[in-house]
Amino acid sequence: DVKVTQSSRYLVKRTGEKVFLECVQDMDHENMFWYRQDPGLGLRLIYFSYDVKMKEKGDIPEGYSVSREKKERFSLILESASTNQTSMYLCASSPAGNSPLHFGNGTRLTVT
Amino acid sequence: QKEVEQNSGPLSVPEGAIASLNCTYSDRGSQSFFWYRQYSGKSPELIMSIYSNGDKEDGRFTAQLNKASQYVSLLIRDSQPSDSATYLCAVNERIKAAGNKLTFGGGTRVLVKP
């Protein structure tokens, strides 16, 4: 089975802090994704990567950056956390081609 | 902006009945379609994939795809209380030769009443 592991299940940070969310997958998947999920807004794509050191902006990249130095690891960075970034963050991976995504357990981030 | 539309529900069905969920999408070039189930507080889990027109059955689940009408549906037969969840429709968009991304609908909340 595919395993996508997110480093934290719950995280509380203060406004202005730099926040790192880590995601690791163990299936040698080419594609990795970061989504956020908010009530009433559904799942929205922040960034994705289809290869090491490659990144593409999703629908809501503002206020975020990403890093993919190794194939198995995809990090989401909040440069200066703000309260409107309080959300559930979901990492996912997929092989190349028209394949489904496999999600991690999510990180519920609260910015106070 | 590619769009995927679902009725938010809740869709209330009695135990043992058929739940019928619908999804429409805007991108005529989409080739892959997925249904995910998400329990409250949990991450989405894949329950069905469908790539060609027609029906695909897996246990109590049937996915139906009509590309001409840009419509995909999910039927849940013999609904059980454990099927109570939010069901997300997702549509693939090809970005690069090896890359793809999914656009998700807002989800349909299903409540199965004993």
mmCIF file of C-alpha atoms in Angstrom:
data_model
loop_
_atom_site.group_PDB
_atom_site.id
_atom_site.type_symbol
_atom_site.label_atom_id
_atom_site.label_comp_id
_atom_site.label_asym_id
_atom_site.label_seq_id
_atom_site.Cartn_x
_atom_site.Cartn_y
_atom_site.Cartn_z
ATOM 1 C CA ASP A 1 0.000 0.000 0.000
ATOM 2 C CA VAL A 2 1.053 3.547 -0.701
ATOM 3 C CA LYS A 3 2.053 5.437 2.374
ATOM 4 C CA VAL A 4 2.067 9.223 2.469
ATOM 5 C CA THR A 5 3.258 10.533 5.801
ATOM 6 C CA GLN A 6 2.780 14.068 7.043
ATOM 7 C CA SER A 7 5.062 15.057 9.868
ATOM 8 C CA SER A 8 2.453 16.579 12.191
ATOM 9 C CA ARG A 9 -1.221 15.867 12.780
ATOM 10 C CA TYR A 10 -1.862 19.104 14.680
ATOM 11 C CA LEU A 11 0.210 22.280 14.715
ATOM 12 C CA VAL A 12 -0.278 25.622 16.450
ATOM 13 C CA LYS A 13 1.823 28.579 15.347
ATOM 14 C CA ARG A 14 1.873 32.296 15.937
ATOM 15 C CA THR A 15 1.270 35.000 13.343
ATOM 16 C CA GLY A 16 4.488 35.873 11.536
ATOM 17 C CA GLU A 17 6.256 32.584 12.220
ATOM 18 C CA LYS A 18 7.858 30.606 9.408
ATOM 19 C CA VAL A 19 6.153 27.229 9.224
ATOM 20 C CA PHE A 20 7.359 24.039 7.572
ATOM 21 C CA LEU A 21 4.977 21.197 6.725
ATOM 22 C CA GLU A 22 6.749 18.018 5.683
ATOM 23 C CA CYS A 23 5.454 15.173 3.554
ATOM 24 C CA VAL A 24 7.153 11.900 2.627
ATOM 25 C CA GLN A 25 5.904 9.153 0.299
ATOM 26 C CA ASP A 26 7.327 5.665 0.008
ATOM 27 C CA MET A 27 6.151 4.579 -3.454
ATOM 28 C CA ASP A 28 8.624 6.363 -5.725
ATOM 29 C CA HIS A 29 5.827 8.541 -7.127
ATOM 30 C CA GLU A 30 6.753 11.290 -9.557
ATOM 31 C CA ASN A 31 3.972 13.686 -8.610
ATOM 32 C CA MET A 32 3.393 15.310 -5.237
ATOM 33 C CA PHE A 33 0.776 17.848 -4.195
ATOM 34 C CA TRP A 34 -0.217 20.191 -1.425
ATOM 35 C CA TYR A 35 -3.894 21.035 -0.924
ATOM 36 C CA ARG A 36 -5.713 22.947 1.754
ATOM 37 C CA GLN A 37 -9.276 22.166 2.757
ATOM 38 C CA ASP A 38 -11.657 24.649 4.335
ATOM 39 C CA PRO A 39 -15.380 24.323 5.128
ATOM 40 C CA GLY A 40 -17.463 25.546 2.235
ATOM 41 C CA LEU A 41 -14.427 25.959 -0.035
ATOM 42 C CA GLY A 42 -13.481 22.347 -0.594
ATOM 43 C CA LEU A 43 -10.024 21.132 -1.573
ATOM 44 C CA ARG A 44 -7.846 23.766 -3.218
ATOM 45 C CA LEU A 45 -4.474 23.095 -4.808
ATOM 46 C CA ILE A 46 -1.602 25.184 -3.469
ATOM 47 C CA TYR A 47 1.435 23.763 -5.287
ATOM 48 C CA PHE A 48 2.431 20.572 -6.997
ATOM 49 C CA SER A 49 5.606 18.987 -8.319
ATOM 50 C CA TYR A 50 6.054 16.445 -11.093
ATOM 51 C CA ASP A 51 9.776 15.912 -10.618
ATOM 52 C CA VAL A 52 12.616 16.611 -8.219
ATOM 53 C CA LYS A 53 13.356 20.338 -8.005
ATOM 54 C CA MET A 54 10.350 21.080 -10.215
ATOM 55 C CA LYS A 55 7.330 22.957 -8.903
ATOM 56 C CA GLU A 56 4.154 24.385 -10.342
ATOM 57 C CA LYS A 57 1.741 26.862 -8.818
ATOM 58 C CA GLY A 58 -1.733 25.620 -8.116
ATOM 59 C CA ASP A 59 -4.827 27.713 -7.667
ATOM 60 C CA ILE A 60 -3.887 29.483 -4.418
ATOM 61 C CA PRO A 61 -0.059 29.757 -4.146
ATOM 62 C CA GLU A 62 0.060 33.205 -2.519
ATOM 63 C CA GLY A 63 1.765 33.153 0.861
ATOM 64 C CA TYR A 64 3.266 29.698 0.298
ATOM 65 C CA SER A 65 6.381 28.184 -1.191
ATOM 66 C CA VAL A 66 7.532 24.585 -1.652
ATOM 67 C CA SER A 67 10.692 22.560 -1.824
ATOM 68 C CA ARG A 68 11.370 19.210 -3.432
ATOM 69 C CA GLU A 69 15.029 18.299 -3.053
ATOM 70 C CA LYS A 70 14.416 14.538 -3.040
ATOM 71 C CA LYS A 71 11.828 12.530 -4.916
ATOM 72 C CA GLU A 72 10.156 11.209 -1.791
ATOM 73 C CA ARG A 73 9.866 14.485 0.115
ATOM 74 C CA PHE A 74 7.761 17.565 -0.595
ATOM 75 C CA SER A 75 7.754 20.452 1.864
ATOM 76 C CA LEU A 76 5.264 23.283 2.139
ATOM 77 C CA ILE A 77 6.560 26.535 3.623
ATOM 78 C CA LEU A 78 4.528 29.373 5.040
ATOM 79 C CA GLU A 79 6.995 32.253 4.941
ATOM 80 C CA SER A 80 5.099 34.384 7.455
ATOM 81 C CA ALA A 81 2.061 32.625 8.864
ATOM 82 C CA SER A 82 -1.203 34.536 8.997
ATOM 83 C CA THR A 83 -4.522 33.710 10.642
ATOM 84 C CA ASN A 84 -6.185 33.148 7.251
ATOM 85 C CA GLN A 85 -3.804 30.225 6.730
ATOM 86 C CA THR A 86 -5.503 28.324 9.534
ATOM 87 C CA SER A 87 -6.685 25.226 7.700
ATOM 88 C CA MET A 88 -6.365 21.498 7.116
ATOM 89 C CA TYR A 89 -3.367 20.826 4.867
ATOM 90 C CA LEU A 90 -3.314 17.655 2.821
ATOM 91 C CA CYS A 91 -0.321 16.204 1.013
ATOM 92 C CA ALA A 92 -0.817 13.685 -1.789
ATOM 93 C CA SER A 93 1.257 11.748 -4.295
ATOM 94 C CA SER A 94 0.640 9.903 -7.556
ATOM 95 C CA PRO A 95 2.635 8.096 -10.225
ATOM 96 C CA ALA A 96 3.044 9.662 -13.662
ATOM 97 C CA GLY A 97 0.056 9.560 -15.978
ATOM 98 C CA ASN A 98 -3.670 9.674 -15.331
ATOM 99 C CA SER A 99 -3.503 8.161 -11.884
ATOM 100 C CA PRO A 100 -5.409 8.887 -8.701
ATOM 101 C CA LEU A 101 -3.886 10.709 -5.768
ATOM 102 C CA HIS A 102 -3.036 9.049 -2.479
ATOM 103 C CA PHE A 103 -3.438 11.333 0.494
ATOM 104 C CA GLY A 104 -1.618 11.647 3.782
ATOM 105 C CA ASN A 105 -3.535 11.970 7.052
ATOM 106 C CA GLY A 106 -3.462 15.752 6.965
ATOM 107 C CA THR A 107 -2.074 18.468 9.216
ATOM 108 C CA ARG A 108 -4.523 20.720 11.006
ATOM 109 C CA LEU A 109 -2.715 24.040 11.341
ATOM 110 C CA THR A 110 -3.950 26.787 13.620
ATOM 111 C CA VAL A 111 -2.329 30.232 13.398
ATOM 112 C CA THR A 112 -3.063 32.483 16.361
ATOM 113 C CA GLN B 1 -10.215 27.733 -14.153
ATOM 114 C CA LYS B 2 -11.501 24.211 -14.626
ATOM 115 C CA GLU B 3 -14.664 23.532 -12.649
ATOM 116 C CA VAL B 4 -16.139 20.458 -11.034
ATOM 117 C CA GLU B 5 -19.648 20.794 -9.628
ATOM 118 C CA GLN B 6 -21.466 18.660 -7.106
ATOM 119 C CA ASN B 7 -24.637 19.094 -5.107
ATOM 120 C CA SER B 8 -23.505 19.740 -1.532
ATOM 121 C CA GLY B 9 -26.404 17.826 0.035
ATOM 122 C CA PRO B 10 -26.984 16.446 2.517
ATOM 123 C CA LEU B 11 -28.360 13.487 0.613
ATOM 124 C CA SER B 12 -30.402 11.509 3.091
ATOM 125 C CA VAL B 13 -31.101 7.865 2.226
ATOM 126 C CA PRO B 14 -32.616 5.041 4.273
ATOM 127 C CA GLU B 15 -30.449 2.057 5.070
ATOM 128 C CA GLY B 16 -30.546 -0.486 2.246
ATOM 129 C CA ALA B 17 -31.535 2.051 -0.422
ATOM 130 C CA ILE B 18 -29.503 3.320 -3.375
ATOM 131 C CA ALA B 19 -27.650 6.609 -3.037
ATOM 132 C CA SER B 20 -27.124 8.448 -6.324
ATOM 133 C CA LEU B 21 -24.474 11.173 -6.532
ATOM 134 C CA ASN B 22 -23.813 13.386 -9.540
ATOM 135 C CA CYS B 23 -20.896 15.450 -10.752
ATOM 136 C CA THR B 24 -20.418 17.686 -13.796
ATOM 137 C CA TYR B 25 -17.139 19.081 -15.100
ATOM 138 C CA SER B 26 -16.141 21.847 -17.473
ATOM 139 C CA ASP B 27 -12.966 20.565 -19.173
ATOM 140 C CA ARG B 28 -13.820 18.497 -22.283
ATOM 141 C CA GLY B 29 -10.221 17.278 -22.430
ATOM 142 C CA SER B 30 -10.366 15.483 -19.078
ATOM 143 C CA GLN B 31 -9.511 11.794 -19.319
ATOM 144 C CA SER B 32 -9.606 10.461 -15.772
ATOM 145 C CA PHE B 33 -12.289 10.653 -13.120
ATOM 146 C CA PHE B 34 -12.230 9.608 -9.500
ATOM 147 C CA TRP B 35 -14.531 9.324 -6.531
ATOM 148 C CA TYR B 36 -13.171 9.772 -3.028
ATOM 149 C CA ARG B 37 -14.891 9.220 0.302
ATOM 150 C CA GLN B 38 -14.008 11.462 3.217
ATOM 151 C CA TYR B 39 -15.122 10.881 6.771
ATOM 152 C CA SER B 40 -15.285 13.884 9.069
ATOM 153 C CA GLY B 41 -11.806 14.854 10.272
ATOM 154 C CA LYS B 42 -10.102 12.337 7.990
ATOM 155 C CA SER B 43 -8.331 12.580 4.650
ATOM 156 C CA PRO B 44 -9.971 11.519 1.361
ATOM 157 C CA GLU B 45 -9.696 7.868 0.365
ATOM 158 C CA LEU B 46 -10.077 6.625 -3.199
ATOM 159 C CA ILE B 47 -13.097 4.413 -3.839
ATOM 160 C CA MET B 48 -13.487 4.439 -7.642
ATOM 161 C CA SER B 49 -11.572 5.360 -10.789
ATOM 162 C CA ILE B 50 -13.167 5.532 -14.233
ATOM 163 C CA TYR B 51 -11.499 6.358 -17.538
ATOM 164 C CA SER B 52 -13.936 5.419 -20.331
ATOM 165 C CA ASN B 53 -17.606 5.973 -21.045
ATOM 166 C CA GLY B 54 -20.054 3.576 -19.457
ATOM 167 C CA ASP B 55 -20.382 1.875 -16.107
ATOM 168 C CA LYS B 56 -17.762 0.447 -13.784
ATOM 169 C CA GLU B 57 -18.783 -1.651 -10.816
ATOM 170 C CA ASP B 58 -16.800 -2.456 -7.681
ATOM 171 C CA GLY B 59 -18.725 -4.158 -4.922
ATOM 172 C CA ARG B 60 -21.624 -1.946 -3.879
ATOM 173 C CA PHE B 61 -20.262 1.011 -5.859
ATOM 174 C CA THR B 62 -20.939 1.807 -9.526
ATOM 175 C CA ALA B 63 -19.376 4.731 -11.334
ATOM 176 C CA GLN B 64 -20.924 6.000 -14.557
ATOM 177 C CA LEU B 65 -19.194 8.265 -17.063
ATOM 178 C CA ASN B 66 -20.653 10.200 -19.995
ATOM 179 C CA LYS B 67 -17.943 12.355 -21.591
ATOM 180 C CA ALA B 68 -20.282 13.840 -24.195
ATOM 181 C CA SER B 69 -22.462 15.252 -21.414
ATOM 182 C CA GLN B 70 -19.447 15.945 -19.154
ATOM 183 C CA TYR B 71 -21.080 14.040 -16.376
ATOM 184 C CA VAL B 72 -19.914 11.397 -13.920
ATOM 185 C CA SER B 73 -22.003 9.722 -11.235
ATOM 186 C CA LEU B 74 -21.646 7.326 -8.337
ATOM 187 C CA LEU B 75 -24.248 4.850 -7.167
ATOM 188 C CA ILE B 76 -24.031 3.247 -3.741
ATOM 189 C CA ARG B 77 -26.241 0.163 -3.509
ATOM 190 C CA ASP B 78 -27.529 -1.291 -0.249
ATOM 191 C CA SER B 79 -26.430 1.847 1.611
ATOM 192 C CA GLN B 80 -25.106 1.288 5.116
ATOM 193 C CA PRO B 81 -24.725 3.752 8.023
ATOM 194 C CA SER B 82 -20.958 3.390 7.556
ATOM 195 C CA ASP B 83 -21.388 4.976 4.095
ATOM 196 C CA SER B 84 -22.296 8.265 5.786
ATOM 197 C CA ALA B 85 -19.513 10.575 4.641
ATOM 198 C CA THR B 86 -18.714 13.291 2.130
ATOM 199 C CA TYR B 87 -18.070 12.044 -1.402
ATOM 200 C CA LEU B 88 -15.684 14.032 -3.567
ATOM 201 C CA CYS B 89 -15.629 13.935 -7.346
ATOM 202 C CA ALA B 90 -12.207 14.619 -8.879
ATOM 203 C CA VAL B 91 -11.252 15.258 -12.497
ATOM 204 C CA ASN B 92 -7.770 14.986 -13.958
ATOM 205 C CA GLU B 93 -6.093 17.776 -15.918
ATOM 206 C CA ARG B 94 -2.906 17.001 -17.822
ATOM 207 C CA ILE B 95 -0.243 19.633 -17.225
ATOM 208 C CA LYS B 96 3.014 18.253 -18.555
ATOM 209 C CA ALA B 97 4.081 15.034 -20.245
ATOM 210 C CA ALA B 98 4.460 13.302 -16.903
ATOM 211 C CA GLY B 99 2.470 15.609 -14.692
ATOM 212 C CA ASN B 100 -1.193 15.856 -13.877
ATOM 213 C CA LYS B 101 -3.352 17.444 -11.258
ATOM 214 C CA LEU B 102 -6.824 16.819 -9.917
ATOM 215 C CA THR B 103 -9.555 19.369 -9.532
ATOM 216 C CA PHE B 104 -12.072 18.461 -6.844
ATOM 217 C CA GLY B 105 -15.731 19.218 -6.540
ATOM 218 C CA GLY B 106 -17.036 20.619 -3.286
ATOM 219 C CA GLY B 107 -18.342 17.224 -2.218
ATOM 220 C CA THR B 108 -21.762 15.728 -1.497
ATOM 221 C CA ARG B 109 -22.556 14.868 2.090
ATOM 222 C CA VAL B 110 -24.417 11.563 2.388
ATOM 223 C CA LEU B 111 -26.390 10.535 5.474
ATOM 224 C CA VAL B 112 -27.608 6.950 5.693
ATOM 225 C CA LYS B 113 -30.352 6.571 8.266
ATOM 226 C CA PRO B 114 -30.922 3.199 9.977
#
